[in-house]
CSV table of C-alpha atoms in Angstrom, one decimal:
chain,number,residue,atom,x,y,z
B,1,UNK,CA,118.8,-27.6,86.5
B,2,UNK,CA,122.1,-26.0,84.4
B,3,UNK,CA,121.7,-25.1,80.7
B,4,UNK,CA,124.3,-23.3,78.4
B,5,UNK,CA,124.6,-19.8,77.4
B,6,UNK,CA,123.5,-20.9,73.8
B,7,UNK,CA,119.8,-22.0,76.3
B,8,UNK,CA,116.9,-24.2,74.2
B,9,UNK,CA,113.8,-22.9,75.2
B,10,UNK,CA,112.6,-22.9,78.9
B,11,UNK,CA,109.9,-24.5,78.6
B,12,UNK,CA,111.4,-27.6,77.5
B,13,UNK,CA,114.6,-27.3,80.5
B,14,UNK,CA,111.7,-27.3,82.6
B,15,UNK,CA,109.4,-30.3,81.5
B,16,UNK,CA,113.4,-32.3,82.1
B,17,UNK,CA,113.1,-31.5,85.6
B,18,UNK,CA,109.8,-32.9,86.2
B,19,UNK,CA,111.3,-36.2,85.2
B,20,UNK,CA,112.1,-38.6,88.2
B,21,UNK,CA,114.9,-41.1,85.9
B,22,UNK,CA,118.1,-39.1,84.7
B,23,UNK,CA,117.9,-37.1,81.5
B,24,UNK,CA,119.8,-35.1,79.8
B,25,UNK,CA,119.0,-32.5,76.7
B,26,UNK,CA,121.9,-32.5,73.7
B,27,UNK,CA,122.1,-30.7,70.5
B,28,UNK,CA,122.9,-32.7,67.5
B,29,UNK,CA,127.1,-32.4,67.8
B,30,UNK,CA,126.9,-34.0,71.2
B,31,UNK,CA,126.7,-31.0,73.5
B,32,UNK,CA,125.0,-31.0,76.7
B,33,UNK,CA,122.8,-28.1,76.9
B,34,UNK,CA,120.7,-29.4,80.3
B,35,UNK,CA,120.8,-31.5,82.8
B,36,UNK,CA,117.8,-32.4,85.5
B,37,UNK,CA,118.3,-32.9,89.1
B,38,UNK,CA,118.6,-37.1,88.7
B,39,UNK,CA,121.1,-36.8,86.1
B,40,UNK,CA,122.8,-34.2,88.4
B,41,UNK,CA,122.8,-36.3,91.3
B,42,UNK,CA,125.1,-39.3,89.6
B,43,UNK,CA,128.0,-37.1,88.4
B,44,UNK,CA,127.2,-35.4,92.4
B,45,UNK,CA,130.8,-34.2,93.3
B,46,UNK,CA,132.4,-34.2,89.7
B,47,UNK,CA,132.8,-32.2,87.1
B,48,UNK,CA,130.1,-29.7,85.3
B,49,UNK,CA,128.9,-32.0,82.4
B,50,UNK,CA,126.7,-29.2,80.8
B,51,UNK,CA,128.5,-28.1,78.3
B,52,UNK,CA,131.1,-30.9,77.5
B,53,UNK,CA,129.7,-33.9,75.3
B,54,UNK,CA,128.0,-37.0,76.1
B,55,UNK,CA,130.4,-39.2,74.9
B,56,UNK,CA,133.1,-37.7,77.0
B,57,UNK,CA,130.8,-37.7,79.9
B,58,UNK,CA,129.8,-41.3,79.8
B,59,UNK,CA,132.8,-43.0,77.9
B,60,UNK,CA,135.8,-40.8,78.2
B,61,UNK,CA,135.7,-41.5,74.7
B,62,UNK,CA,137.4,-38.3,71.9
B,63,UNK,CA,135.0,-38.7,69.2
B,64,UNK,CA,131.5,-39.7,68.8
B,65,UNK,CA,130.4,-43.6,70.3
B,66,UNK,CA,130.0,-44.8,66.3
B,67,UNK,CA,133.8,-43.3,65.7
B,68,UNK,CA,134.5,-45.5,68.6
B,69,UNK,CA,133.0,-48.6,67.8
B,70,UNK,CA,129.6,-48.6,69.5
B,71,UNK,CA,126.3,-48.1,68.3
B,72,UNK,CA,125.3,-44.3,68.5
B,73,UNK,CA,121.8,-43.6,69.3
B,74,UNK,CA,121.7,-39.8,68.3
B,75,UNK,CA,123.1,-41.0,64.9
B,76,UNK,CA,121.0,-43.8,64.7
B,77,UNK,CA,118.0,-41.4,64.9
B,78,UNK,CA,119.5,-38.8,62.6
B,79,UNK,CA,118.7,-41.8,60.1
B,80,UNK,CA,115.7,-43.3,61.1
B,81,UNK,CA,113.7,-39.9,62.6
B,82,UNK,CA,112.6,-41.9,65.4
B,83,UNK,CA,113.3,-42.7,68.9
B,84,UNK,CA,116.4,-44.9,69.9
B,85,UNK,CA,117.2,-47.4,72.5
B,86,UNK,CA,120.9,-48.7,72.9
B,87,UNK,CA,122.7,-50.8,75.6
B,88,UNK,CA,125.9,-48.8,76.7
B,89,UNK,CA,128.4,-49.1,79.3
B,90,UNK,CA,129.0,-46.3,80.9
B,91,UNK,CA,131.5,-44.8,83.4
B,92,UNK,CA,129.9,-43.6,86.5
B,93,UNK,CA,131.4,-42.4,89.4
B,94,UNK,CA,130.4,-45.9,91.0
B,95,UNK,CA,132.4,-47.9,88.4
B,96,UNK,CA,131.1,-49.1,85.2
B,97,UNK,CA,127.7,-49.7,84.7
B,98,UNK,CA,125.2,-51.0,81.8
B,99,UNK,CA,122.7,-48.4,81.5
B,100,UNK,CA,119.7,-48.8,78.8
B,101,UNK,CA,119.6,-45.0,76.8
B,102,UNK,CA,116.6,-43.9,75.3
B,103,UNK,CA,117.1,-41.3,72.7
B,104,UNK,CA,113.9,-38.8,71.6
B,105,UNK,CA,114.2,-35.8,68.6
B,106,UNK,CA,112.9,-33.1,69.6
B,107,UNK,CA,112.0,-30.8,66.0
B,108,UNK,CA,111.2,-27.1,65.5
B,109,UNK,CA,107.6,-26.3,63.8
B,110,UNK,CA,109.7,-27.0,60.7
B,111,UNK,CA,110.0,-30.3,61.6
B,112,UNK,CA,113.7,-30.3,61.3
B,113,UNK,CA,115.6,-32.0,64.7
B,114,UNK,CA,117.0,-29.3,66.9
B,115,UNK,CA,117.3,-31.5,70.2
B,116,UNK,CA,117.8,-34.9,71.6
B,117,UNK,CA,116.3,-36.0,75.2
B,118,UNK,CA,118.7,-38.8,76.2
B,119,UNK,CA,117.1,-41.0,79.4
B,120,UNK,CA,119.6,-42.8,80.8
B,121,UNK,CA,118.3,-45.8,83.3
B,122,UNK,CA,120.9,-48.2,84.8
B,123,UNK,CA,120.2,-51.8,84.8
B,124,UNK,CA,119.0,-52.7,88.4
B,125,UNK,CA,121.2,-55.5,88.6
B,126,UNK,CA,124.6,-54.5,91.3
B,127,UNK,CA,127.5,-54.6,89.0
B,128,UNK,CA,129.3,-55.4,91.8
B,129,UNK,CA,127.3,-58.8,91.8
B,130,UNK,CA,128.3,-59.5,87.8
B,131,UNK,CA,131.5,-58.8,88.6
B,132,UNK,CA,131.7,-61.2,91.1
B,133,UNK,CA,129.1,-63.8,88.9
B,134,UNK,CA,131.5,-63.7,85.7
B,135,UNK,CA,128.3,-62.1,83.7
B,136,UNK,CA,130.8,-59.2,82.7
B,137,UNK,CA,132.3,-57.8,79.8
B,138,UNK,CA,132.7,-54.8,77.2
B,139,UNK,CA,132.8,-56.7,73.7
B,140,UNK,CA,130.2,-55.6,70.9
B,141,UNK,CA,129.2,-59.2,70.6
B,142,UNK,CA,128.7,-58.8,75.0
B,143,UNK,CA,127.0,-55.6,74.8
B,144,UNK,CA,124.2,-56.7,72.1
B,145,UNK,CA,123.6,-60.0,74.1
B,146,UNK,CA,122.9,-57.9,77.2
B,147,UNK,CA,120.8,-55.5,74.8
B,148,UNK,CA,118.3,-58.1,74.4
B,149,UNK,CA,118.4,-59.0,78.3
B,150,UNK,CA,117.1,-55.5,79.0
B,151,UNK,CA,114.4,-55.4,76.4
B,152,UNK,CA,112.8,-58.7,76.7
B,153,UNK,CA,113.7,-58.7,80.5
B,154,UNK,CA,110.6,-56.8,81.7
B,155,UNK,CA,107.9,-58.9,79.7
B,156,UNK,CA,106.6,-62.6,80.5
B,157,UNK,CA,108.3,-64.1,77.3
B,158,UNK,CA,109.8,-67.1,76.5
B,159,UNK,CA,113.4,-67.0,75.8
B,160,UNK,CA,115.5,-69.4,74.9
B,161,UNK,CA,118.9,-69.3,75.5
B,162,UNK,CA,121.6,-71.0,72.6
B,163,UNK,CA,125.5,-71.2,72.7
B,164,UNK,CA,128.5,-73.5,73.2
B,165,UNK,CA,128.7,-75.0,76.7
B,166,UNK,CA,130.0,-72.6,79.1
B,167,UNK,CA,129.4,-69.6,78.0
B,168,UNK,CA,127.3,-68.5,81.1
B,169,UNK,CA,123.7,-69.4,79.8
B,170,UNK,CA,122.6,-69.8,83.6
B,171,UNK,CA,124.0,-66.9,84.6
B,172,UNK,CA,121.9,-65.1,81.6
B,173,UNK,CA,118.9,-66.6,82.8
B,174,UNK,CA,119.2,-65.3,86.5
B,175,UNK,CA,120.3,-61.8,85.0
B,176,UNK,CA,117.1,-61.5,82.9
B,177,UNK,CA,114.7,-63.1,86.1
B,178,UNK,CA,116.3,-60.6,88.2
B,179,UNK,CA,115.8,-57.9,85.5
B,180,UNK,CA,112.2,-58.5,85.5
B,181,UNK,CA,109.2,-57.8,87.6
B,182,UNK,CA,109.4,-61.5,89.1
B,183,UNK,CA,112.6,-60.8,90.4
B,184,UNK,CA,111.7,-61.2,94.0
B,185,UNK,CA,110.0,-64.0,93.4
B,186,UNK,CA,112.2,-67.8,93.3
B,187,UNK,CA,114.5,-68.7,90.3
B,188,UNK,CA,114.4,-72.5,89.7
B,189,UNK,CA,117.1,-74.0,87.9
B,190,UNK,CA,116.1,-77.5,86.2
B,191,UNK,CA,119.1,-79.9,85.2
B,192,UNK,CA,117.4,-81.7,82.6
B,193,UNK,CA,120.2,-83.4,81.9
B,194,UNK,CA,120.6,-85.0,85.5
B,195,UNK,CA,117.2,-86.4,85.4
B,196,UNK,CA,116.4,-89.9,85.1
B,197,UNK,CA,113.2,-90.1,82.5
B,198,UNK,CA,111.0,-92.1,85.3
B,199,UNK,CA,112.1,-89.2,87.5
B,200,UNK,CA,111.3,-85.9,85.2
B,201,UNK,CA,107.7,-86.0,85.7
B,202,UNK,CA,107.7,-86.6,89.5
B,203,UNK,CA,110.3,-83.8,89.7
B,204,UNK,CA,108.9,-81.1,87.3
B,205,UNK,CA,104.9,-81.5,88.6
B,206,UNK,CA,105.3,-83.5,91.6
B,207,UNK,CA,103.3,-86.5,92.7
B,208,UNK,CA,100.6,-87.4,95.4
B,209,UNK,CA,101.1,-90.3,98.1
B,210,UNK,CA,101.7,-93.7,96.6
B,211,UNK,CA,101.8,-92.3,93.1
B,212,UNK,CA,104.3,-95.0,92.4
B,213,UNK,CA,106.2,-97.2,94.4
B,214,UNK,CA,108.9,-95.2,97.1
B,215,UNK,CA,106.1,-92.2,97.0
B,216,UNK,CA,105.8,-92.3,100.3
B,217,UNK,CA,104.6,-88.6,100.5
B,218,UNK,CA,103.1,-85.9,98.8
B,219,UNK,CA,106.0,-84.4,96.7
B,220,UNK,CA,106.1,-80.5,95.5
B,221,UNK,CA,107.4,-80.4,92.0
B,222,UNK,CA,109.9,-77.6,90.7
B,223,UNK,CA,106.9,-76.0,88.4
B,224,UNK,CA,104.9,-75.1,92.0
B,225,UNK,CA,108.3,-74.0,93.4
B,226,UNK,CA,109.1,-71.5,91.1
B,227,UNK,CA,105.3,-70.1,91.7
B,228,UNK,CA,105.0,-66.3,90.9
B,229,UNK,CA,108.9,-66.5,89.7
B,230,UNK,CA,110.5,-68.3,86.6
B,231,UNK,CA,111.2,-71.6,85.6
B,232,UNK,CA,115.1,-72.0,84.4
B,233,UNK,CA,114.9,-75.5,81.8
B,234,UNK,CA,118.7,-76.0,81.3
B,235,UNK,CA,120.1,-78.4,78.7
B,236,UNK,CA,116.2,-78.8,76.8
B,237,UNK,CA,117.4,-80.8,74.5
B,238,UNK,CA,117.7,-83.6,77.1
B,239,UNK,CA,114.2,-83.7,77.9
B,240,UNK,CA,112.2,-86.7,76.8
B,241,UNK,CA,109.5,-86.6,74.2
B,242,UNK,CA,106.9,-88.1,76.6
B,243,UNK,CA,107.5,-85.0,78.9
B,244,UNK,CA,107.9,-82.6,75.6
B,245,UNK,CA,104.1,-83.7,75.6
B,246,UNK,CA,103.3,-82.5,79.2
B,247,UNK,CA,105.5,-79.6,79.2
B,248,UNK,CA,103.6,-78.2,76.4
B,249,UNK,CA,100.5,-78.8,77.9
B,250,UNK,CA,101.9,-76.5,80.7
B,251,UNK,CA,102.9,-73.7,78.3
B,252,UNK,CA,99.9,-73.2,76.2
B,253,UNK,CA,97.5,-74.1,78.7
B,254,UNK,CA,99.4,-72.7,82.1
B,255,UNK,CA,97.9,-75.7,84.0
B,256,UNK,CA,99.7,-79.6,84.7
B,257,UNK,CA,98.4,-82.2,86.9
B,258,UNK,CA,100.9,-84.0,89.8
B,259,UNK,CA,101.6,-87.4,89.0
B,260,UNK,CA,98.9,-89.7,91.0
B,261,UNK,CA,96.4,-86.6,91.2
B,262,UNK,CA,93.7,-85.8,89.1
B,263,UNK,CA,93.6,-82.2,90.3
B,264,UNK,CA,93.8,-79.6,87.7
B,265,UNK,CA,96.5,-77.4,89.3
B,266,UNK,CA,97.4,-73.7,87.5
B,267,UNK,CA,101.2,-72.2,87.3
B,268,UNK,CA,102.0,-68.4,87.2
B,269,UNK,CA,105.5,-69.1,85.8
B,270,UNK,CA,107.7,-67.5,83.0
B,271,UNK,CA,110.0,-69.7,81.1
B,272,UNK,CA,113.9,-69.3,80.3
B,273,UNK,CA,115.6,-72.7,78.5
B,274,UNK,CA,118.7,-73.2,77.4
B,275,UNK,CA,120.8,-75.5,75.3
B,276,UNK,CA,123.8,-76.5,73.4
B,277,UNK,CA,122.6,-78.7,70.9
B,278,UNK,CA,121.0,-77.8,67.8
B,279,UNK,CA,117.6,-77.7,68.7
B,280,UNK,CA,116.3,-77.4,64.8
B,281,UNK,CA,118.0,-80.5,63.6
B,282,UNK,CA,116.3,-81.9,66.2
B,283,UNK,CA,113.0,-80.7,65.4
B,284,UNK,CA,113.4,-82.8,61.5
B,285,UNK,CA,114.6,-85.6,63.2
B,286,UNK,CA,111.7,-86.1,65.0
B,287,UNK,CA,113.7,-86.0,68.8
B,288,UNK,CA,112.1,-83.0,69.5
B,289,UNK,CA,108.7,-81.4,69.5
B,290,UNK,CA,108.1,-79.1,66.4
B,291,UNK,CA,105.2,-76.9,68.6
B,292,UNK,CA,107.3,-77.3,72.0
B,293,UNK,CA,110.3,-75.6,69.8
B,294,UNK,CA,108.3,-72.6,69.1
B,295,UNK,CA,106.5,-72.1,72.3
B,296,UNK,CA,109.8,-71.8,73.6
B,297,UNK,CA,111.4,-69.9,70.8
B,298,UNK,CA,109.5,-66.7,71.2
B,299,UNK,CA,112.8,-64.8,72.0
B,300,UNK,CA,115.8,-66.5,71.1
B,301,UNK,CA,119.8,-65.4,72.6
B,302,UNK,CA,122.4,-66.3,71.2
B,303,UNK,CA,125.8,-66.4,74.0
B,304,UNK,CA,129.1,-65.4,71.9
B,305,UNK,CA,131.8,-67.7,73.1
B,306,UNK,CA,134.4,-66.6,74.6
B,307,UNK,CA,137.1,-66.6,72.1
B,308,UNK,CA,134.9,-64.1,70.0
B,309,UNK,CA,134.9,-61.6,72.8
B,310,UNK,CA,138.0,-60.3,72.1
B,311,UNK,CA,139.5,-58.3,75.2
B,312,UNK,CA,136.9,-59.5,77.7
B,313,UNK,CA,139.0,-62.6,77.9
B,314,UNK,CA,141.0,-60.3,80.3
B,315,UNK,CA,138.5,-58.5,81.7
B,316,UNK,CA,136.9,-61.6,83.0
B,317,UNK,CA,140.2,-63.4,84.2
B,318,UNK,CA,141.1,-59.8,86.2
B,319,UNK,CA,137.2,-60.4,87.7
B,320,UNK,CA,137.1,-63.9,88.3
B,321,UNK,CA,141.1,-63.7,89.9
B,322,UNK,CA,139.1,-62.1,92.9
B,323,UNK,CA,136.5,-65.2,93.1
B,324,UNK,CA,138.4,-68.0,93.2
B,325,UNK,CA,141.1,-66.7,95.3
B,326,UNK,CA,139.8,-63.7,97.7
B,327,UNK,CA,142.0,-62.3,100.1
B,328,UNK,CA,144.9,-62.3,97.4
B,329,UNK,CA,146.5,-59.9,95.2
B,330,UNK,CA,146.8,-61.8,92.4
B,331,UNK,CA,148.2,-60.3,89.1
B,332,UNK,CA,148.3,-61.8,85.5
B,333,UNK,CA,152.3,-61.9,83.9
B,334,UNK,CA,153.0,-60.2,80.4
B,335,UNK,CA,153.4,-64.1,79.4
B,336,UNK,CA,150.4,-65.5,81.0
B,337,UNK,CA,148.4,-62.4,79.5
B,338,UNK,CA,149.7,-63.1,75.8
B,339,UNK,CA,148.8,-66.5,76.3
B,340,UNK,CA,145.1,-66.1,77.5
B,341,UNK,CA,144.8,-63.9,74.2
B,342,UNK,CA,145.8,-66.6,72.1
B,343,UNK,CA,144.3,-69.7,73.3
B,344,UNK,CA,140.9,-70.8,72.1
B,345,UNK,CA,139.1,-71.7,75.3
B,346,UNK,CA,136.8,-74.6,73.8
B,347,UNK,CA,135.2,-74.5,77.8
B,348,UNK,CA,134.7,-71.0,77.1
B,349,UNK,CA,133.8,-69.0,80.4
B,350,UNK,CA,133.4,-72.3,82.9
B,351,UNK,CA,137.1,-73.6,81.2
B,352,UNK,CA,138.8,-70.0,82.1
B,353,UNK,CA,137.3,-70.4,85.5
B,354,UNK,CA,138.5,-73.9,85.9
B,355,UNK,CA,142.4,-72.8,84.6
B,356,UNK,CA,142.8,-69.4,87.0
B,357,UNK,CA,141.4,-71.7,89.6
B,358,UNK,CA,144.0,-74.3,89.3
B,359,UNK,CA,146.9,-71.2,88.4
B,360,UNK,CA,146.1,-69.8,91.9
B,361,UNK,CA,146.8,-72.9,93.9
B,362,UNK,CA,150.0,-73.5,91.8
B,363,UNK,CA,151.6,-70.1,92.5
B,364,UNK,CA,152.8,-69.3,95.7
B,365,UNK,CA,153.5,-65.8,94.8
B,366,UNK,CA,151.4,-62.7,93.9
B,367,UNK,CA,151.5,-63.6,90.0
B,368,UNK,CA,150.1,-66.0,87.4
B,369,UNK,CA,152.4,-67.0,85.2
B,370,UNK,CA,152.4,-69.9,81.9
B,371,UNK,CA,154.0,-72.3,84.3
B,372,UNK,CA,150.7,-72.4,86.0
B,373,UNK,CA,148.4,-72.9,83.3
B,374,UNK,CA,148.1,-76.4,82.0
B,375,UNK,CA,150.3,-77.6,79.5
B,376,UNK,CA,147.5,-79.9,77.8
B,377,UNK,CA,145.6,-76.5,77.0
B,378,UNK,CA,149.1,-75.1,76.1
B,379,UNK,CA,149.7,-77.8,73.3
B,380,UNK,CA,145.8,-77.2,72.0
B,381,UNK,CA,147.4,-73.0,71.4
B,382,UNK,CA,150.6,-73.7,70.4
B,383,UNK,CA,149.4,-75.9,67.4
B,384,UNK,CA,147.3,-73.0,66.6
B,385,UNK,CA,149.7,-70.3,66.7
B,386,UNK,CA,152.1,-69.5,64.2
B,387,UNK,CA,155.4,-70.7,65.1
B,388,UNK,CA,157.2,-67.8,65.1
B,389,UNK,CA,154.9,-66.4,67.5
B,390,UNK,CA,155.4,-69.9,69.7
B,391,UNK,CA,159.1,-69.4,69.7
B,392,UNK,CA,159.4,-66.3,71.4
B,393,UNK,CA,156.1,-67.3,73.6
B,394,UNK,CA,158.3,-70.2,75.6
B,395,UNK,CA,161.0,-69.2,77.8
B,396,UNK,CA,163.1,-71.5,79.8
B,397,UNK,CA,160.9,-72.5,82.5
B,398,UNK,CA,157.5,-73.2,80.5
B,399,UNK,CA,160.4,-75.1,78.3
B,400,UNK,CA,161.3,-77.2,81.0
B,401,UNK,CA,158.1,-77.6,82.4
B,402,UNK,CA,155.9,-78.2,79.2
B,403,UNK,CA,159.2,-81.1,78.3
B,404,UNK,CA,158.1,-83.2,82.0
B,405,UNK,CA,154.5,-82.8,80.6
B,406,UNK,CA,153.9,-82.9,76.7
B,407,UNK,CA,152.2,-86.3,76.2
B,408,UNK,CA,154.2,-87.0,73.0
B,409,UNK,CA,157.2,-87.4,72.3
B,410,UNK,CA,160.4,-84.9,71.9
B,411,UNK,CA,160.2,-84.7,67.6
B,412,UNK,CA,156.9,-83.9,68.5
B,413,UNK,CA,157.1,-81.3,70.9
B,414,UNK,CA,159.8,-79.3,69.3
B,415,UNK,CA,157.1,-79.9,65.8
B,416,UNK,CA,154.5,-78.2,68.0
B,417,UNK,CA,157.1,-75.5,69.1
B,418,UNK,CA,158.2,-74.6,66.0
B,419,UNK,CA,162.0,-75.9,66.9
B,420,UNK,CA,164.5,-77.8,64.9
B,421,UNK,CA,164.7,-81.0,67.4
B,422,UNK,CA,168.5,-80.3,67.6
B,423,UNK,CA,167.6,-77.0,68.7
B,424,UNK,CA,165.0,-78.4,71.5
B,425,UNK,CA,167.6,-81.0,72.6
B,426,UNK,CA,170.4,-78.3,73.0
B,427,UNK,CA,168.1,-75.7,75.2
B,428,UNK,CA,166.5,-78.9,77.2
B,429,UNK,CA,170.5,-80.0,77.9
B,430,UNK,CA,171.4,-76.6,79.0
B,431,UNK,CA,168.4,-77.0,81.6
B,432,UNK,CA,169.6,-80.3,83.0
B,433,UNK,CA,166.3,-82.0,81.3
């Protein structure tokens, strides 16, 4: 254990050390004034951090996390007097990790706060594996999702997951099952809208020998395969009210019957669903359970999409570069960068997937240029860019290759361009088009 010259008392330097998790002890400008042998062990081989602050030490950041962007749990609890518990993402010397900080005041017999002890606990989930998943990113709008991961993580509670379509609600769902104490027991992802209605049942409970007709065995249904582990209900809104009725039946009661059995069978499951459709309007039109909607409403997520995660949009396309197309150095061109900041991404996280997927095949070199990105997602940015900003976005070749492409015709290219068509017919002349 270090401490500064300006020491706090012993005593409380002491009690840090007797803590297994990493903690630190800061005085309200930020300073570190002790450290205990866990917290020691991280920065092993780097630099003292007693005495330097613990926003330099964990973010590299100048000034204070709130000056910076992010939430600030030593000047949240300055306000509220209490303790504090933020998601961060911290620079480690493994890399970037999220690491859940838990922020106590420590007062004089005044009561006044002298002293913050700052637990830091990283998320037991190998960042290397999110990296390679796509459930990465640095955004505010990121960060608070993943907040709510961590806390609701560790209990048994329904969540249910809402966003667009492909924004990574599966992925989610996994991250919070492996987050929790169930984590080594099986995740079971349910397609519910894949399944037949004459199916669901069979599929969800299972059925007994000549159930129906084609049972020709006993069947184990998805509920008895997730035993001990969780239950992943993707696309809810799909499922049909008669099973709405039976699925309930499982939640409040934890018990279902097999389809052609009249055995009472019990489920040690937890929950996660996830959807895309508006789950409440639902509920007043009468296509979905009102009490089914709240059993599985106990903790709802909301996924950002991806165009409102800002820089992530890169973070993610530099991440997912190395999945679709390992063994390659792959690199992203000034243009191809510019135009990935701009475009909308209705497909959200599955839809940039899906374009650096095709981009790879179509370059033959070590860099992703526009060229390679579709020119149908191309025409959906350029009519929402301003045109001067279009104009100097196209060279020559995405000219060329966007004219042997554009689905309408030239007066309406050189419209979505932001070109005078006698301007678009001079440049396309000079390129032999």
């Amino acid at each position: 254990m270090a401490a500064t010259g300006n020491a706090p008392p012993s005593e409380l330097v002491s009690f840090l050390e007797t803590l297994p998790e990493p903690h630190i002890l800061c005085d309200r400008s930020y300073r570190i004034l002790a450290a205990n042998d866990a917290y020691r062990r991280k920065w092993e081989g780097q630099q003292e951090v007693v005495g330097r602050t613990c926003y330099e030490v964990s973010h590299r950041y100048a000034v204070p996390c709130d000056q910076a962007g992010e939430s600030c749990p030593l000047q949240r609890s300055l306000l509220s007097g209490q303790r504090e518990r933020v998601l961060h993402l911290h620079h480690t010397p493994h890399g970037e990790r999220l690491e859940n900080i838990e922020l106590s005041p420590i007062r004089d017999a005044g009561g006044e706060t002298r002293y913050y002890i700052e637990k830091l606990e990283p998320l037991p989930v190998a960042r290397s594996d999110e990296h390679a998943r796509g459930l990465v990113g640095r955004s505010p709008s990121f960060l608070a999702m993943m907040e709510l991961v961590s806390r609701v993580a560790p209990s048994d509670a329904a969540v249910l997951l809402q966003g667009e379509s492909g924004t990574g609600k599966e992925l989610v769902a996994n991250a919070i099952h492996r987050l929790s104490r169930r984590a080594e027991r099986p995740f079971v992802a349910v397609d519910c809208s894949g399944l037949a209605e004459t199916l669901f049942e069979s599929e969800l409970f299972g059925h007994e020998r000549g159930a129906f007709t084609g049972a020709v065995a006993r069947k184990t249904g998805l509920v008895e395969a997730a035993a001990g582990g969780t239950l992943f209900l993707d696309e809810l809104g799909d499922i049909p009210l008669t099973i709405q009725v039976k699925l309930l039946r499982l939640l409040e009661t934890g018990t279902f019957r097999r389809v052609g059995s009249s055995e009472l069978r019990t489920a040690d499951i937890r929950v996660i669903s996830a959807t895309h459709r508006p789950l409440e309007e639902m509920v007043r039109t009468g296509t979905f359970r009102q009490d089914l909607f709240y059993r599985l409403n106990v903790f709802p997520i909301f996924l950002p999409a991806l165009r409102e995660r800002g820089d992530d949009i890169l973070l993610l396309a530099e991440t997912l570069l190395g999945r679709v197309a390992p063994g390659r150095s792959l690199r992203l061109a000034p243009a191809a960068v510019d135009w990935l900041r701009r475009y909308d991404f209705p497909g959200n996280v599955r839809e940039l997937r899906n374009l650096l997927e095709r981009a790879c095949l179509l370059s033959d070199g070590d860099e992703i240029d526009v060229r390679h990105l579709p020119a149908g997602a191309l025409q959906q940015m350029l009519h929402s860019t301003p045109q001067t900003a279009a104009r100097a976005a196209i060279g020559d070749d995405e000219l060329a290759r966007l004219a042997r492409s554009f689905a309408g015709n030239r007066k309406a290219l050189a419209r979505a361009l932001g070109l005078s068509e006698r301007t678009l017919y001079r440049r396309l002349k000079a390129l032999g088009e």
